[in-house]
CSV table of C-alpha atoms in Angstrom, one decimal:
chain,number,residue,atom,x,y,z
A,34,GLU,CA,46.2,143.8,218.0
A,35,ASP,CA,46.6,141.8,214.3
A,36,LYS,CA,45.0,137.9,214.9
A,37,VAL,CA,44.3,135.3,212.4
A,38,VAL,CA,42.0,133.2,213.7
A,39,GLN,CA,41.5,129.5,211.9
A,40,SER,CA,38.8,126.5,212.1
A,41,PRO,CA,38.0,123.9,213.2
A,42,LEU,CA,41.5,123.0,215.2
A,43,SER,CA,41.2,119.6,214.1
A,44,LEU,CA,39.1,117.4,211.9
A,45,VAL,CA,38.8,113.5,210.7
A,46,VAL,CA,37.5,112.6,208.1
A,47,HIS,CA,37.0,109.0,205.5
A,48,GLU,CA,39.0,109.1,202.1
A,49,GLY,CA,36.9,110.8,200.0
A,50,ASP,CA,35.2,112.9,201.9
A,51,THR,CA,35.4,116.9,200.7
A,52,VAL,CA,36.8,119.0,203.6
A,53,THR,CA,36.4,123.4,204.0
A,54,LEU,CA,39.1,125.0,206.2
A,55,ASN,CA,38.2,128.7,207.5
A,56,CYS,CA,40.5,131.3,207.9
A,57,SER,CA,39.1,134.7,209.4
A,58,TYR,CA,41.7,137.7,210.4
A,59,GLU,CA,42.0,141.6,211.6
A,60,VAL,CA,45.0,143.0,210.6
A,61,THR,CA,45.7,146.2,209.6
A,62,ASN,CA,47.1,147.3,206.2
A,63,PHE,CA,45.8,143.5,204.7
A,64,ARG,CA,48.3,142.9,201.6
A,65,SER,CA,47.3,138.9,201.2
A,66,LEU,CA,46.9,135.6,202.3
A,67,LEU,CA,48.7,132.6,202.3
A,68,TRP,CA,47.8,128.9,202.8
A,69,TYR,CA,50.4,126.3,203.9
A,70,LYS,CA,50.3,122.4,205.1
A,71,GLN,CA,52.8,120.8,207.8
A,72,GLU,CA,53.1,117.6,207.6
A,73,LYS,CA,55.5,115.9,210.1
A,74,LYS,CA,58.1,119.1,209.5
A,75,ALA,CA,58.2,122.1,208.0
A,76,PRO,CA,55.5,124.4,206.5
A,77,THR,CA,54.9,124.3,203.0
A,78,PHE,CA,53.5,127.1,200.5
A,79,LEU,CA,50.0,126.3,199.0
A,80,PHE,CA,48.4,129.6,198.1
A,81,MET,CA,48.9,133.0,198.2
A,82,LEU,CA,46.0,135.3,197.7
A,83,THR,CA,45.5,138.9,197.2
A,84,SER,CA,42.1,139.8,195.6
A,85,SER,CA,38.5,138.8,196.5
A,86,GLY,CA,36.6,136.3,194.3
A,87,ILE,CA,39.5,135.4,192.6
A,88,GLU,CA,39.9,131.2,192.9
A,89,LYS,CA,43.6,129.9,193.3
A,90,LYS,CA,43.4,126.2,192.0
A,91,SER,CA,45.9,123.4,192.3
A,92,GLY,CA,44.4,119.7,191.7
A,93,ARG,CA,42.4,119.2,194.6
A,94,LEU,CA,42.6,121.7,196.1
A,95,SER,CA,41.5,125.3,196.0
A,96,SER,CA,41.0,128.6,197.8
A,97,ILE,CA,39.2,131.4,197.7
A,98,LEU,CA,39.5,135.4,199.7
A,99,ASP,CA,36.5,137.6,200.6
A,100,LYS,CA,38.4,141.4,201.6
A,101,LYS,CA,35.0,142.5,202.5
A,102,GLU,CA,34.1,139.8,205.4
A,103,LEU,CA,38.1,139.6,205.8
A,104,PHE,CA,38.1,135.9,205.9
A,105,SER,CA,39.1,132.6,203.1
A,106,ILE,CA,38.4,129.4,202.9
A,107,LEU,CA,40.5,126.3,201.8
A,108,ASN,CA,39.0,123.2,200.1
A,109,ILE,CA,39.9,120.2,200.0
A,110,THR,CA,38.0,117.7,197.7
A,111,ALA,CA,38.3,113.4,197.6
A,112,THR,CA,40.7,114.0,200.5
A,113,GLN,CA,43.3,111.0,200.1
A,114,THR,CA,45.2,109.6,203.8
A,115,GLY,CA,48.4,112.0,202.0
A,116,ASP,CA,46.1,114.7,202.8
A,117,SER,CA,47.3,114.7,206.2
A,118,ALA,CA,48.5,117.5,208.3
A,119,ILE,CA,48.4,120.9,209.6
A,120,TYR,CA,46.8,123.3,207.6
A,121,LEU,CA,48.3,127.7,208.2
A,122,CYS,CA,46.6,129.7,207.0
A,123,ALA,CA,48.9,133.2,207.9
A,124,VAL,CA,48.3,137.4,206.9
A,125,GLU,CA,50.7,139.2,205.8
A,126,ALA,CA,50.8,142.2,208.1
A,127,ASN,CA,52.1,145.6,209.0
A,128,GLY,CA,56.5,145.5,207.9
A,129,ARG,CA,56.0,142.6,205.2
A,130,LYS,CA,55.9,140.1,208.0
A,131,LEU,CA,53.1,136.6,208.3
A,132,ILE,CA,51.0,136.3,211.1
A,133,PHE,CA,50.3,132.7,211.4
A,134,GLY,CA,47.0,131.2,212.7
A,135,GLN,CA,46.8,128.2,214.6
A,136,GLY,CA,46.3,125.5,211.8
A,137,THR,CA,43.8,123.1,210.8
A,138,GLU,CA,44.4,119.5,211.8
A,139,LEU,CA,43.5,117.7,209.5
A,140,SER,CA,43.2,113.3,209.6
A,141,VAL,CA,42.0,111.4,207.0
A,142,LYS,CA,41.2,107.4,207.7
A,143,PRO,CA,41.5,105.2,205.3
L,137,ASP,CA,69.0,123.1,195.7
L,138,ALA,CA,69.3,121.5,198.9
L,139,GLY,CA,66.4,123.9,200.7
L,140,VAL,CA,66.9,125.9,203.8
L,141,ILE,CA,69.6,123.3,205.8
L,142,GLN,CA,69.2,124.1,209.8
L,143,SER,CA,71.6,122.7,212.8
L,144,PRO,CA,71.2,120.9,215.1
L,145,ARG,CA,67.8,119.2,214.3
L,146,HIS,CA,67.3,118.2,217.9
L,147,GLU,CA,69.2,119.6,221.2
L,148,VAL,CA,68.5,119.0,224.4
L,149,THR,CA,70.3,121.7,227.1
L,150,GLU,CA,70.0,122.5,230.2
L,151,MET,CA,68.4,124.9,231.7
L,152,GLY,CA,70.9,128.4,232.2
L,153,GLN,CA,73.2,126.9,228.9
L,154,GLU,CA,73.5,129.1,226.3
L,155,VAL,CA,72.1,127.8,222.8
L,156,THR,CA,72.9,128.9,218.9
L,157,LEU,CA,70.8,127.3,216.0
L,158,ARG,CA,71.7,127.6,212.9
L,159,CYS,CA,70.3,127.9,209.0
L,160,LYS,CA,72.0,128.7,206.0
L,161,PRO,CA,69.4,130.5,203.6
L,162,ILE,CA,68.5,128.5,200.0
L,163,SER,CA,71.8,130.6,197.9
L,164,GLY,CA,70.2,134.3,196.2
L,165,HIS,CA,67.3,134.1,198.6
L,166,ASP,CA,67.8,137.8,200.5
L,167,TYR,CA,65.2,137.7,203.3
L,168,LEU,CA,66.0,134.8,206.1
L,169,PHE,CA,63.1,134.4,208.7
L,170,TRP,CA,63.5,133.3,212.4
L,171,TYR,CA,60.2,131.8,213.4
L,172,ARG,CA,59.2,129.9,216.8
L,173,GLN,CA,56.5,126.7,217.4
L,174,THR,CA,55.4,126.1,220.0
L,175,MET,CA,51.6,123.7,220.9
L,176,MET,CA,50.0,126.8,222.9
L,177,ARG,CA,51.1,130.1,221.0
L,178,GLY,CA,51.4,128.5,216.9
L,179,LEU,CA,54.1,129.9,214.6
L,180,GLU,CA,55.6,132.4,215.6
L,181,LEU,CA,57.6,135.2,213.9
L,182,LEU,CA,60.6,136.3,216.1
L,183,ILE,CA,62.5,138.1,213.4
L,184,TYR,CA,63.5,138.8,210.0
L,185,PHE,CA,66.4,140.1,207.8
L,186,ASN,CA,66.4,141.6,204.2
L,187,ASN,CA,69.9,141.7,202.7
L,188,ASN,CA,71.2,140.4,205.7
L,189,VAL,CA,70.2,143.3,207.9
L,190,PRO,CA,67.8,143.0,210.7
L,191,ILE,CA,64.1,144.5,209.7
L,192,ASP,CA,61.5,144.0,212.4
L,193,ASP,CA,63.2,142.3,215.7
L,194,SER,CA,59.4,143.0,217.9
L,195,GLY,CA,59.0,139.3,217.8
L,196,MET,CA,61.7,138.0,220.0
L,197,PRO,CA,60.6,137.4,223.3
L,198,GLU,CA,63.3,139.5,225.4
L,199,ASP,CA,67.2,140.4,226.4
L,200,ARG,CA,67.9,136.8,226.1
L,201,PHE,CA,67.3,136.1,222.4
L,202,SER,CA,69.8,137.6,219.7
L,203,ALA,CA,70.1,136.9,216.4
L,204,LYS,CA,72.8,137.2,214.0
L,205,MET,CA,73.9,137.5,210.3
L,206,PRO,CA,76.9,138.1,209.1
L,207,ASN,CA,76.8,137.2,205.0
L,208,ALA,CA,74.1,135.7,202.8
L,209,SER,CA,74.4,132.5,203.3
L,210,PHE,CA,74.6,132.2,207.3
L,211,SER,CA,72.0,133.1,210.5
L,212,THR,CA,72.1,132.3,214.5
L,213,LEU,CA,69.7,132.6,217.3
L,214,LYS,CA,71.2,132.8,220.1
L,215,ILE,CA,70.0,131.4,223.5
L,216,GLN,CA,71.4,132.6,227.1
L,217,PRO,CA,70.6,131.6,229.2
L,218,SER,CA,68.1,129.1,228.3
L,219,GLU,CA,64.5,128.7,230.0
L,220,PRO,CA,62.6,125.9,229.7
L,221,ARG,CA,59.6,127.9,228.5
L,222,ASP,CA,62.0,129.0,225.1
L,223,SER,CA,61.8,124.5,224.3
L,224,ALA,CA,59.8,124.5,220.7
L,225,VAL,CA,60.4,124.0,217.8
L,226,TYR,CA,62.8,126.9,215.6
L,227,PHE,CA,61.7,127.5,212.3
L,228,CYS,CA,64.3,129.2,209.5
L,229,ALA,CA,62.6,130.3,206.3
L,230,SER,CA,63.8,132.3,203.0
L,231,SER,CA,62.6,133.6,200.3
L,232,PHE,CA,62.6,135.9,197.7
L,233,ASP,CA,59.4,137.6,197.9
L,234,PRO,CA,59.1,138.2,201.5
L,235,LEU,CA,55.7,136.2,201.0
L,236,GLU,CA,56.5,132.8,199.1
L,237,GLN,CA,59.1,131.3,201.9
L,238,TYR,CA,61.0,128.5,202.4
L,239,PHE,CA,61.2,126.4,205.7
L,240,GLY,CA,63.2,124.6,206.7
L,241,PRO,CA,62.8,121.4,208.6
L,242,GLY,CA,63.4,123.0,211.7
L,243,THR,CA,64.6,122.2,215.4
L,244,ARG,CA,63.5,121.0,218.2
L,245,LEU,CA,64.8,122.5,221.4
L,246,THR,CA,64.1,120.9,224.5
L,247,VAL,CA,65.6,123.0,227.8
L,248,THR,CA,65.6,120.8,231.0
């Protein structure tokens, strides 16, 4: 069965800290991995990764994929309270549909 | 663009009642997805459409759930009869590319 596992499930840090969120997966016919940020409402797209070893970066957020070890990490540097959210990892499985992990709930304290 | 529009935003109903959730995708998007999110199971894909045609409904939990997309600008997800275990947030998403999906604000359904 295809599955996506995220860790940790929750994390509390202080502003200015750097955090690393993990996503591991087991799916057939892997094509890509995506990261989403979900605040109080709907998930919003952050990154899509298809190739190993190539870092995607947007401001203080960056992500990298390791297709050999079947995982991805999402790094957030110099965290701010506005980074508090649930971060979702999703993997494209058969039929071009996404399988989501449980999410990591990040809380950034002032 | 207004983004993906869902209605209602909140729905409270009694067990056994029919529930209809509505979605208007972003204009021009030819993929539409229905998801359900719960604490226990996270975000699960229920069904998705491409050019108004259902492509994969393997995530629909049982016959009580049905979805339609009569045209490119409207889709419904119906639950009949509803049960307390259907309580969840239901998201609709749309996209050009099936992966870079734009989510609506969700409908929070409570079945008592």
